[in-house]
Coordinates of C-alpha atoms in Angstrom, one line a residue:
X1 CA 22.7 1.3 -5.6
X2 CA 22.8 4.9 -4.6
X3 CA 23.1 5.6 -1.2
X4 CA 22.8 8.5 1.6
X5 CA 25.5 7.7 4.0
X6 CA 24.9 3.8 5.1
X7 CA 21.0 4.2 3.8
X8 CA 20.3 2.4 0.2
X9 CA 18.3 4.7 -1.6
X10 CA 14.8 2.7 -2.5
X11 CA 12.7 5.6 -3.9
X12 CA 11.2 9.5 -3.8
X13 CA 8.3 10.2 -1.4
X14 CA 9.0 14.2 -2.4
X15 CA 10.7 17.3 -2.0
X16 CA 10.8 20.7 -2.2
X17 CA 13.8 23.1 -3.3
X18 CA 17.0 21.5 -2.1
X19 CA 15.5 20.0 0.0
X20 CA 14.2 16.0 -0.4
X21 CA 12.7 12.9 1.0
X22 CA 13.6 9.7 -0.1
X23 CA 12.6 6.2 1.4
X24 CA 15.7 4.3 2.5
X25 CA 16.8 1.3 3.8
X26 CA 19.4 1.0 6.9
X27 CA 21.3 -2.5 5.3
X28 CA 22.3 -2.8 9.5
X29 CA 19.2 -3.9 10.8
X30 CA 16.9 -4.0 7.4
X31 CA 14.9 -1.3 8.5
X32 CA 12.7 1.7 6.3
X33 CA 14.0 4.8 6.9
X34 CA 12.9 8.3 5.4
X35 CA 15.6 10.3 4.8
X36 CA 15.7 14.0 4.4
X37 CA 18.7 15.5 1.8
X38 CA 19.6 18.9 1.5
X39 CA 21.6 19.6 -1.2
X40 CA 24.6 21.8 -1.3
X41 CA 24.4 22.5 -4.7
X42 CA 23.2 25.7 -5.5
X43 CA 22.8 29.3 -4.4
X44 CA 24.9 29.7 -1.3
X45 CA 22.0 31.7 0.9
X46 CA 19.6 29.0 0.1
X47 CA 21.8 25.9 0.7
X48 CA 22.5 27.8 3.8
X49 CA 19.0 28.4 4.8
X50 CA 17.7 24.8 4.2
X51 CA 21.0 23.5 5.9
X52 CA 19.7 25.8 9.0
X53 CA 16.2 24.1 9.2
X54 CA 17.8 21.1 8.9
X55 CA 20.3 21.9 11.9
X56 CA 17.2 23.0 14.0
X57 CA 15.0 19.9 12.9
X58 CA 17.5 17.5 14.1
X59 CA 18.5 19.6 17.5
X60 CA 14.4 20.4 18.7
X61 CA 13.5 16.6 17.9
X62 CA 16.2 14.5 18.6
X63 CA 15.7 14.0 22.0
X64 CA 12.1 13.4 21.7
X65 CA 10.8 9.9 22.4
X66 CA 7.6 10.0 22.4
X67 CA 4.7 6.9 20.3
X68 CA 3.0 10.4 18.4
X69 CA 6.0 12.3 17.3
X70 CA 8.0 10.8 14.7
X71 CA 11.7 9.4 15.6
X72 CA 14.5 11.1 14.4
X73 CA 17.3 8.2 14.1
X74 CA 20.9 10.3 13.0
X75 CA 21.6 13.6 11.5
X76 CA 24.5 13.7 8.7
X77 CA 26.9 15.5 6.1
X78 CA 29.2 15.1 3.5
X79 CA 30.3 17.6 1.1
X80 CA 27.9 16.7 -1.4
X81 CA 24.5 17.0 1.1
X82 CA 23.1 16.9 4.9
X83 CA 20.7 14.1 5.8
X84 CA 18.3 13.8 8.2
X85 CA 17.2 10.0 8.9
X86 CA 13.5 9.8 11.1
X87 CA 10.8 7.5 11.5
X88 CA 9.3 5.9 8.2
X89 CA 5.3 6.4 7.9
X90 CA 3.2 5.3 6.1
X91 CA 0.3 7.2 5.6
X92 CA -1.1 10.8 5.0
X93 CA -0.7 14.0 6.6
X94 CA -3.9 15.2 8.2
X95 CA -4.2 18.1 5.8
X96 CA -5.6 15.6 3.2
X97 CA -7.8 13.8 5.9
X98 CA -9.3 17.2 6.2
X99 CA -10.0 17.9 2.2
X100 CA -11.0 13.9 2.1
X101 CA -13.6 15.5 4.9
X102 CA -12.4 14.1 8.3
X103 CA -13.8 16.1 11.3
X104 CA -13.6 15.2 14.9
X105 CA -15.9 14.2 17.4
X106 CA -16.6 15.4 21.1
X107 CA -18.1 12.4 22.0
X108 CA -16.7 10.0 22.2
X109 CA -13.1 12.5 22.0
X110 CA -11.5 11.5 18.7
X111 CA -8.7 10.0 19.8
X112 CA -6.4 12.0 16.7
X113 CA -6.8 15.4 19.0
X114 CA -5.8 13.1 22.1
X115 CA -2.5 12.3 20.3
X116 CA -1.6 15.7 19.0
X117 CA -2.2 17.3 22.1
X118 CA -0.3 14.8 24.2
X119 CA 2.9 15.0 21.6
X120 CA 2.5 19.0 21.5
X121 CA 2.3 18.9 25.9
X122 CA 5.3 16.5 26.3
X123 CA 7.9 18.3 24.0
X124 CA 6.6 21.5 25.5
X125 CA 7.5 19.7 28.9
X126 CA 11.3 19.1 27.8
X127 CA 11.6 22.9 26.7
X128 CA 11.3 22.1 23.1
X129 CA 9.2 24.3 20.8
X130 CA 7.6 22.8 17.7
X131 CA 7.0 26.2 15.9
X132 CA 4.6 25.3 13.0
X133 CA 1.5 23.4 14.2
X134 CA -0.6 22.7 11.4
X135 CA -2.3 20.1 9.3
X136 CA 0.3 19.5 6.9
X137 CA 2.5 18.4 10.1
X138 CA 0.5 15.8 11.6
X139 CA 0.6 12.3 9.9
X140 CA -1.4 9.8 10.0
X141 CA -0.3 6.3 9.4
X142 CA -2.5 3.2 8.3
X143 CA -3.6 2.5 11.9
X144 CA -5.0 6.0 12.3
X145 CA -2.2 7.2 14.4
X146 CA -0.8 10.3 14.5
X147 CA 2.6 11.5 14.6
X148 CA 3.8 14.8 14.5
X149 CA 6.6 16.1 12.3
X150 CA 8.3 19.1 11.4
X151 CA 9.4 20.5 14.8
X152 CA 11.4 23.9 14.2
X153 CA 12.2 24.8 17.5
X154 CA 11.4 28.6 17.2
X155 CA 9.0 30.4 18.9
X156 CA 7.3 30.7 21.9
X157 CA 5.0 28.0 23.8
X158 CA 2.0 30.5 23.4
X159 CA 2.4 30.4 19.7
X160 CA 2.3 26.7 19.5
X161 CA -0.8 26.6 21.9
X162 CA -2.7 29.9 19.4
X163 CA -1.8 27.6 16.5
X164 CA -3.2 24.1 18.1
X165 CA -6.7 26.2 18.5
X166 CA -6.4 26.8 15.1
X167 CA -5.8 23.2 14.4
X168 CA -8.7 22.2 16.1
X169 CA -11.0 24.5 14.8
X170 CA -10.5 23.3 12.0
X171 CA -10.8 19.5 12.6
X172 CA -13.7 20.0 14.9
X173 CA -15.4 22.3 12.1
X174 CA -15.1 25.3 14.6
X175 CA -13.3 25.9 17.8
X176 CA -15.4 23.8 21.0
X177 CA -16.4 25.9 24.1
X178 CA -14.4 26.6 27.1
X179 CA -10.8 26.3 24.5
X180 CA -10.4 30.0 24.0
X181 CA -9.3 30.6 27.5
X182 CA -6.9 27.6 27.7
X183 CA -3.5 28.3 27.7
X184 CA -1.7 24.9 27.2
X185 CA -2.2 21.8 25.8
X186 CA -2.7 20.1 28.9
X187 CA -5.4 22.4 29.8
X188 CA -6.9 22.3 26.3
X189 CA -6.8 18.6 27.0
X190 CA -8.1 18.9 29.7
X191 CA -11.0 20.5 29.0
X192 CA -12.0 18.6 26.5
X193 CA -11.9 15.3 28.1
X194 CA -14.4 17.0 30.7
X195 CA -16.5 18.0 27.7
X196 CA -16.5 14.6 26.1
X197 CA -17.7 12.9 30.1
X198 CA -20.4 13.7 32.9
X199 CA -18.4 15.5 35.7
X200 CA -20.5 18.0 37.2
X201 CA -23.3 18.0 39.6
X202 CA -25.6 19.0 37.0
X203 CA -24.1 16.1 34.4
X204 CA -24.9 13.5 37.2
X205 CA -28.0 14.8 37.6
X206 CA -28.7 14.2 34.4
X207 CA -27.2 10.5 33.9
X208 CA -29.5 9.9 36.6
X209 CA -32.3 11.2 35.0
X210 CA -31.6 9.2 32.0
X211 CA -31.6 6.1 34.4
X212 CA -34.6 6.3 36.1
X213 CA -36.9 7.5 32.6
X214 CA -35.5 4.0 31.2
X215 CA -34.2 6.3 28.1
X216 CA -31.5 4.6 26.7
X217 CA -27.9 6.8 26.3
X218 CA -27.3 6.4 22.1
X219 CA -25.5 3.8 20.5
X220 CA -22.0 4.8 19.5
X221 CA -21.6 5.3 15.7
X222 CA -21.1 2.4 14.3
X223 CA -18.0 1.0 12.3
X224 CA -17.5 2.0 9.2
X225 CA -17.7 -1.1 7.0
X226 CA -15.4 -1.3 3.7
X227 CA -17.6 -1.4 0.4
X228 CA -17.7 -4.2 -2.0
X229 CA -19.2 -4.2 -5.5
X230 CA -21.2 -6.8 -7.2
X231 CA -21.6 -6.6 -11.2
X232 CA -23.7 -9.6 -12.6
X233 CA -26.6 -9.5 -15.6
X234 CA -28.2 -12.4 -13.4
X235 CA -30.1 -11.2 -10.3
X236 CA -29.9 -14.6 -8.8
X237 CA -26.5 -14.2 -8.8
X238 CA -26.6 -10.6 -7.0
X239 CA -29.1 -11.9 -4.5
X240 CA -27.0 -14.8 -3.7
X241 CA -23.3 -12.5 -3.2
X242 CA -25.6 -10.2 -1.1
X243 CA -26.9 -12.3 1.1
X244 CA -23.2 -13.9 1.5
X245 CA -21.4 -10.6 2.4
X246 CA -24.6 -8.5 4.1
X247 CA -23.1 -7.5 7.4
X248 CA -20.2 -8.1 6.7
X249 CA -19.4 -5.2 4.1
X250 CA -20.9 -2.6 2.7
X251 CA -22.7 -4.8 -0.3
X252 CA -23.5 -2.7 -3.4
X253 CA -24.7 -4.4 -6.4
X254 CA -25.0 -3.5 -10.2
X255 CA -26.8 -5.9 -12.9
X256 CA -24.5 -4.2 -15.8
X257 CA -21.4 -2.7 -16.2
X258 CA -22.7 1.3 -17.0
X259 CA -25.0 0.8 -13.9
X260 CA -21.4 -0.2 -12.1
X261 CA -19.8 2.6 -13.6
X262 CA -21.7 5.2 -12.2
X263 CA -21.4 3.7 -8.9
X264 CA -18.0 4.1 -8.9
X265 CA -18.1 7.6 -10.0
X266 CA -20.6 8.3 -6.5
X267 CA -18.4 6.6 -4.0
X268 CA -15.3 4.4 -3.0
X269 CA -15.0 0.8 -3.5
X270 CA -12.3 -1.0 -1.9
X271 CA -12.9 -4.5 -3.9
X272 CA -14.7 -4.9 -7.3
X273 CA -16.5 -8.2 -8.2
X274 CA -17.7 -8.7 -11.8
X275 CA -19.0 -11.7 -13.8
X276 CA -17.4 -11.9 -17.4
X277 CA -19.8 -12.6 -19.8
X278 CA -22.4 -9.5 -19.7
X279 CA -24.3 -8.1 -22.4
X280 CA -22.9 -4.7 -24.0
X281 CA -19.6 -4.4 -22.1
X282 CA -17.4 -7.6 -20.9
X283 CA -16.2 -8.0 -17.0
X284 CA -12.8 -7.5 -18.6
X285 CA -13.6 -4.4 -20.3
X286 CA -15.4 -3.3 -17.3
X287 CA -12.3 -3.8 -14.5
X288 CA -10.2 -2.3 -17.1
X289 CA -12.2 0.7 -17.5
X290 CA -12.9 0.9 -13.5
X291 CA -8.6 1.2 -13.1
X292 CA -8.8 5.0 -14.0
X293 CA -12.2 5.5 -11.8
X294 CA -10.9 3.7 -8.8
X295 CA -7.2 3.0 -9.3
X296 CA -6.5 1.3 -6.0
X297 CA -10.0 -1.0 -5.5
X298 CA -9.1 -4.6 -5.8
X299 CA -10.6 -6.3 -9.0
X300 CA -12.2 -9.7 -9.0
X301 CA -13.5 -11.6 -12.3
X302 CA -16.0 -13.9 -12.0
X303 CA -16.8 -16.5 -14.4
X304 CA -17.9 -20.2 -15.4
X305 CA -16.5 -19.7 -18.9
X306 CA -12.8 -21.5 -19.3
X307 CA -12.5 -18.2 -22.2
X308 CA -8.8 -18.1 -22.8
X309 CA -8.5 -15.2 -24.4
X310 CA -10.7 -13.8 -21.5
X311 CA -8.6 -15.0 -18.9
X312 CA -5.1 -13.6 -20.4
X313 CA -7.2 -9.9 -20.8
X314 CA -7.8 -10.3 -17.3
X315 CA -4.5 -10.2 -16.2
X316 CA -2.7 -7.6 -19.1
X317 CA -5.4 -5.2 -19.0
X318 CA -7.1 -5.3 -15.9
X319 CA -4.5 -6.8 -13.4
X320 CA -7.2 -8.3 -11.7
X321 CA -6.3 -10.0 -8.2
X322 CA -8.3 -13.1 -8.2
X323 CA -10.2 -15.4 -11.0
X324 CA -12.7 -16.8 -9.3
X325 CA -14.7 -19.8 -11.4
X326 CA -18.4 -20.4 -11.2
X327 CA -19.9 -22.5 -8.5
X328 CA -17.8 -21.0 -6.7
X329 CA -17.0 -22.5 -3.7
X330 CA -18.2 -20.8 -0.5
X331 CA -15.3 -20.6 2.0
X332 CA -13.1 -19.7 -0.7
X333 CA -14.8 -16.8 -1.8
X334 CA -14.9 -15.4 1.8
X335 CA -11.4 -16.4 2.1
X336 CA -10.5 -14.3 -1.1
X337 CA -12.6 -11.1 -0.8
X338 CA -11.5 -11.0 2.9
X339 CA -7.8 -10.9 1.7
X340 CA -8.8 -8.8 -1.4
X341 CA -10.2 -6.5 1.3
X342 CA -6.8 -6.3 3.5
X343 CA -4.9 -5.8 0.0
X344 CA -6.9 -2.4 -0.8
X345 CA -6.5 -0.9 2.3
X346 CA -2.7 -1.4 2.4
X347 CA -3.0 0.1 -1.2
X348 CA -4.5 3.0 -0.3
X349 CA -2.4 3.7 2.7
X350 CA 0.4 3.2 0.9
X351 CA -0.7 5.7 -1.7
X352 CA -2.0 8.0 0.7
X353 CA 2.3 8.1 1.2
X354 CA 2.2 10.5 -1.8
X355 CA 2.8 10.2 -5.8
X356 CA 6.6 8.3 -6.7
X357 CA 8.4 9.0 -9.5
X358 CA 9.8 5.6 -10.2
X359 CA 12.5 5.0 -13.2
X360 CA 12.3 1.5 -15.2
X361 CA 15.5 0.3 -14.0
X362 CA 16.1 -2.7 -12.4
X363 CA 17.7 -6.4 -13.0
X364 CA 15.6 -8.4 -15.5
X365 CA 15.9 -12.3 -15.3
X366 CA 14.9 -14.2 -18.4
X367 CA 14.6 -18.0 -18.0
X368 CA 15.0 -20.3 -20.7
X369 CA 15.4 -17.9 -23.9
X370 CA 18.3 -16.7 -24.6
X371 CA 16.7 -15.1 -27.9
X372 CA 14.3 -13.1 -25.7
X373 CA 17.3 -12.1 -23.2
X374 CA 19.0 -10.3 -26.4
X375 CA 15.8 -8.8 -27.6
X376 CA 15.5 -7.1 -23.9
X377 CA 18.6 -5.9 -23.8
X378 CA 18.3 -4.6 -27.1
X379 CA 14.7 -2.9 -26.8
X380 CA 16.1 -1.1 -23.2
X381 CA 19.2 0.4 -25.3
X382 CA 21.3 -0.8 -23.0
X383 CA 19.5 0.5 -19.9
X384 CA 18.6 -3.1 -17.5
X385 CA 20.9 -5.3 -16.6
X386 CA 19.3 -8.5 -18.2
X387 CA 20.5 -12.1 -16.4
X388 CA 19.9 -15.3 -18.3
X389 CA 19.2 -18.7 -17.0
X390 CA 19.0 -22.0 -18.6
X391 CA 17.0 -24.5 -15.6
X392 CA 15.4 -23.5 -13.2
X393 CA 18.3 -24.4 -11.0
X394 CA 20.5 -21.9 -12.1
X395 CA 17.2 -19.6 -12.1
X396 CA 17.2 -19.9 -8.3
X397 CA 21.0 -19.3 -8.1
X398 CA 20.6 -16.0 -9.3
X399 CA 17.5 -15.3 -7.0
X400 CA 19.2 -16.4 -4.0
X401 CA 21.9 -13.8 -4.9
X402 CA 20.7 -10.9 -7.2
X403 CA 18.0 -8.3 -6.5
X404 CA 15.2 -9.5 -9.3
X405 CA 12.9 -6.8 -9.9
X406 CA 11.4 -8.6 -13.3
X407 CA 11.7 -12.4 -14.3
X408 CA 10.5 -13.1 -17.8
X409 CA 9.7 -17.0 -18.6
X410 CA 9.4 -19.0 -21.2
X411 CA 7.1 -21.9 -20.5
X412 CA 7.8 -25.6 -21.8
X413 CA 4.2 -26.8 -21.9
X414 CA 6.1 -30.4 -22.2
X415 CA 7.4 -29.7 -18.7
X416 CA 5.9 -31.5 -15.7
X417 CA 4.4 -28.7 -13.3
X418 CA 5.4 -25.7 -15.6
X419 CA 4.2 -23.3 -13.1
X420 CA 6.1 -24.8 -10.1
X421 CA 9.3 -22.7 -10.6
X422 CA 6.9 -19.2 -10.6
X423 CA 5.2 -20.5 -7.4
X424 CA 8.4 -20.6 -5.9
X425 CA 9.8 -17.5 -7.3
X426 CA 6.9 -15.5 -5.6
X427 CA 6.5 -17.5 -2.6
X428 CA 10.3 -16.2 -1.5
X429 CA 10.4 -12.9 -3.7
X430 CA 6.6 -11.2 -3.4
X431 CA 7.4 -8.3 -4.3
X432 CA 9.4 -9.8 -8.0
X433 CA 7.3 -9.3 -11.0
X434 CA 6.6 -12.6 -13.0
X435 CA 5.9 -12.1 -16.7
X436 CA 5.0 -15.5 -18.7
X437 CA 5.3 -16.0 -22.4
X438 CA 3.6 -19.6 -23.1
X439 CA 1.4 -20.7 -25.6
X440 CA -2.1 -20.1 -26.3
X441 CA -4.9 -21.9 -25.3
X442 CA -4.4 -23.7 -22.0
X443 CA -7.3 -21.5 -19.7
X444 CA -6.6 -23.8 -16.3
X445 CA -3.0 -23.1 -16.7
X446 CA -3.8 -19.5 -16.6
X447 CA -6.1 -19.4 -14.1
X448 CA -3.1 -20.9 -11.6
X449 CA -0.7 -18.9 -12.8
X450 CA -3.1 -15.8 -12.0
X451 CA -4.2 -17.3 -8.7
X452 CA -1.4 -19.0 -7.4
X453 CA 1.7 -17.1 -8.9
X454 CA 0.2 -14.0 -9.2
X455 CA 1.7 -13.1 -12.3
X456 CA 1.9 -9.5 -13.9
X457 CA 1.6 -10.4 -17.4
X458 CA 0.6 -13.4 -19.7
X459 CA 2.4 -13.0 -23.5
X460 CA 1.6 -15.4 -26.1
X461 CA 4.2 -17.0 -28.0
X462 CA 5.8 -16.0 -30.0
X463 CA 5.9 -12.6 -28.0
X464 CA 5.4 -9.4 -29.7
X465 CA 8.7 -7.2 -28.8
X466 CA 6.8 -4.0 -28.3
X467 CA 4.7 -6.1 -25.8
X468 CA 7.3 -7.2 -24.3
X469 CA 8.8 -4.5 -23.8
X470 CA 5.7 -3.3 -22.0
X471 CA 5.3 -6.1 -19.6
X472 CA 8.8 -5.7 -18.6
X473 CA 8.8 -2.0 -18.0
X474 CA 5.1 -2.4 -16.5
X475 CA 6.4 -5.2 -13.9
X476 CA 9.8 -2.6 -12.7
X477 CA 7.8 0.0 -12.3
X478 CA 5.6 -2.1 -9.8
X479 CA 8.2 -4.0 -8.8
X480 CA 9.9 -0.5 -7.4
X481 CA 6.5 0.8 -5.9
X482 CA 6.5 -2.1 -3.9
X483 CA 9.8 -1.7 -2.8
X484 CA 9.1 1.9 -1.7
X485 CA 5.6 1.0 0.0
X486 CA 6.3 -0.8 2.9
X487 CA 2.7 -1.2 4.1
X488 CA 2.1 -3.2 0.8
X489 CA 4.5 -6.1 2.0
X490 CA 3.7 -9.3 1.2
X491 CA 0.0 -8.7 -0.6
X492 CA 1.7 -10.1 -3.9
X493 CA 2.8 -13.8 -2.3
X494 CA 1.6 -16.6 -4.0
X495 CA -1.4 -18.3 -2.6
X496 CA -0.4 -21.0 -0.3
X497 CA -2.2 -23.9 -0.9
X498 CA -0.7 -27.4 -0.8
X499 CA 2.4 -27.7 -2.0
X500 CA 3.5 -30.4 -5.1
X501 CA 6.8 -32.4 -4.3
X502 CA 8.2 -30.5 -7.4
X503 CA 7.3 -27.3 -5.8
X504 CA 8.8 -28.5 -2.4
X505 CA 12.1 -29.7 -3.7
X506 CA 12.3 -26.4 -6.0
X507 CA 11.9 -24.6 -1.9
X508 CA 14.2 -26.6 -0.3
X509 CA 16.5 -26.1 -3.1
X510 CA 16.7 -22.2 -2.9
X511 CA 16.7 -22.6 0.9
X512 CA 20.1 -24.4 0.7
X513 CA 21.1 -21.7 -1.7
X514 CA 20.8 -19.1 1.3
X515 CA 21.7 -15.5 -0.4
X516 CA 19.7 -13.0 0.0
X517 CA 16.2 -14.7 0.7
X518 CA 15.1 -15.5 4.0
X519 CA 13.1 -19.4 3.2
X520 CA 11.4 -20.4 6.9
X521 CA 9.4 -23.2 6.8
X522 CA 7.4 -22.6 3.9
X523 CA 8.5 -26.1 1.9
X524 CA 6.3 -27.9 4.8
X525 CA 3.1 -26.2 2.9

């Protein structure tokens, strides 16, 4: 694996010039680090110049340790390049907040001007100058915090204070009264928490007025709720998801899939519930279709048809999360949309992280075909490194010890618990990409390996190569976006419901193993 000093090199959040960010990992402690690279390769006043910001980047922020500027952890060379290692976040920079159409709030004070100002007035109380106060500087992670970045160290104080006002004209929509004068950011702080509260004579005054008129102060605004849509042709059906989830989401509902379309073209959806079997366009077709309109909303099929051929679509074309059958049981259906729910926001503050370019590389594991092993290694020219195991013992062997980004498995449909290995594999690998090739025809097989091993792809046998080749450089590429999105760990596990002695002594196996894989308690399930 490549590597910047002692950080493994897991992926490209972006870059500019000679100058780029990768995401890391620091194989000490196990931790995600960004890492900045300059190159030294190149024209010798550039390389010079970006080595210079680099210089002054690590110098002006390396001794600040403060919750809303982000950590710098060790600065670097060789003769190749000079690294920066800081503070991995995951989120976006405040810039995009603003285009998405984020403004802040006087009342209550949004807390994001709190935490800019309070980062900008304690480095300004150690001497240090950030130099470029802007938008694109502040980022947000998932949790809505911010942290400032890109301190420079030139400049005065007064220029960091003129461009703050700027700042916050433009997330306020346009600079608030009595800020003009300030000269700090304590004092612009400052004035604005005595804008956002009654201090004055005349604001007590008031507040007592309010009291004795009976007038009721307003209701804070209340919390955004995320937004769920419902796609049935049976309006029994809609009424009875609606009443379920009202108050609980944001409940949309459509009775066909071009009504659901154009919802999805009007506003955001974090999760997407449709039935299957609708007249003019499938639920299928329509979950496929909704992947370019809303590429990170979590997709759930809902059905009381056993359709194989359905259920296989599902997974290769739609990559749906959940198959949920009809009655559907009550509890589990909360249970489901709730974590569908937690999946789509980690997906969308993970992209929010910025576009990766991510190579198909990786190891490929093939169990139980050595045929198919060949036919990989053939159809990447060469280009994965393509294991082979006979049993699943000798499957877990390799887990325990290799970085797996793909396993590819035949299944024996004479086996007892064919699935039980996969269950296993994703219960201690998430983030390991399982693609099945297995007969046709068996829908409740499908359905667990959908639901319970979360698997990327379904193939029937005997596999087409150029679909194979597909699922295998479908599940690397995910496998690596995982890997590089931290804030997505764990959403791919498999479901933990109770555990089969086959699946327990397959655990307790690859515990025993040791490696790699870090197996706590989880064969008690």
């Amino acid at each position: 694996m490549a590597r910047i000093g002692k950080y493994v090199v897991m992926g490209e959040l972006g870059g500019q010039g000679l100058s780029t960010v990768h995401s890391t990992l620091d194989p000490v402690i196990g931790r995600q680090v960004a890492v900045k690279r300059v190159s030294k390769q190149g024209d010798a006043a550039d390389v010079q110049a970006y080595l210079e910001r680099l210089r002054l980047q690590a110098a002006a922020a390396g001794n600040l340790h403060h919750t809303n500027i982000v950590g710098m952890y060790e600065y670097g060379e060789d003769d190749a390049a000079a690294w920066l290692a800081m503070e991995m976040v995951q989120g976006k920079s405040l810039r995009q907040h603003l285009a998405d159409g984020y403004r802040a709030v006087l009342e209550p004070l949004s807390q994001l001007v709190v935490q800019i100002l309070e980062a900008l007035e304690y480095a300004h109380g150690r001497g240090v100058v950030h130099g470029n106060v802007c938008a694109e500087n502040v980022l947000v992670d998932a949790s809505g915090e911010a942290k400032l970045i890109g301190f420079t160290g030139h400049g005065e104080e007064a220029s960091d204070v003129v461009a703050a006002k700027a700042l916050l004209a433009e997330m306020f929509g346009a600079l608030p009264p009595g800020l003009e004068e300030q000269q700090t950011a304590r004092g612009m702080l400052g004035r604005l928490r005595g804008a956002s509260a009654p201090v004055g004579l005349a604001d007590k005054a008031r507040a007592l007025r309010r009291a004795a008129t009976g007038i009721a102060e307003p209701a804070p605004p209340p919390q955004k709720k995320p937004a769920v849509l419902f796609v049935d042709d049976e309006e029994r059906v809609l009424h009875a998801l609606s009443g379920l989830f009202e108050g609980q989401y944001q409940v949309e509902s459509a009775s066909n899939a071009e009504a659901a379309l154009e919802r999805l073209k009007a506003r955001r959806f974090l999760v997407i519930v449709s039935d299957q079997r609708m007249p003019g366009m499938t639920g299928v077709e329509l979950l496929r279709e909704s992947r370019r309109l809303a590429p990170h909303s979590v997709r759930l099929l809902l059905t009381g048809y056993s359709d194989f051929d359905a259920i296989v679509a599902s997974v290769n074309e739609s990559e749906i999360f959940r198959f949920i059958s009809k009655p559907w049981q009550q509890d589990e259906l909360q249970a489901t949309l709730a974590e569908a729910v937690d999946v789509a926001i980690a997906a969308e503050a993970a992209a929010a992280g910025g576009a990766l370019r991510v190579p198909v590389a990786g190891n490929v594991l093939v169990v139980g075909d050595a045929a198919m092993a060949r036919s990989i290694r053939e159809l990447s020219a060469g280009g994965l490194h393509v294991l082979e195991a006979a049993s699943d013992d000798a499957a877990l062997e390799i887990v325990s010890h290799e970085d797996i980004g793909a396993v590819v498995c035949e299944l024996d449909p004479r086996a007892r618990e064919p699935e039980a290995l996969l269950r296993v594999l994703k219960d201690a690998a998430p983030n390991t990409q399982l693609v099945v090739v297995a007969e046709a025809g068996d829908a409740e097989l499908a359905i667990r390996l959908i639901n319970e091993a979360r698997i990327h792809r379904y193939l029937p046998k005997p596999a087409n190569l150029l679909l194979l080749q597909q699922a295998v450089a479908s599940a690397l590429v995910r496998y690596s976006r995982l890997q590089n999105r931290p804030g997505l760990a764990g959403v791919e596990g498999a479901i933990r419901n109770a555990w089969t002695a086959r699946a327990r002594a397959l655990l307790e196996r690859l515990k025993a193993l040791g490696g790699r894989l870090r197996i706590t308690g989880n064969a008690a399930r």
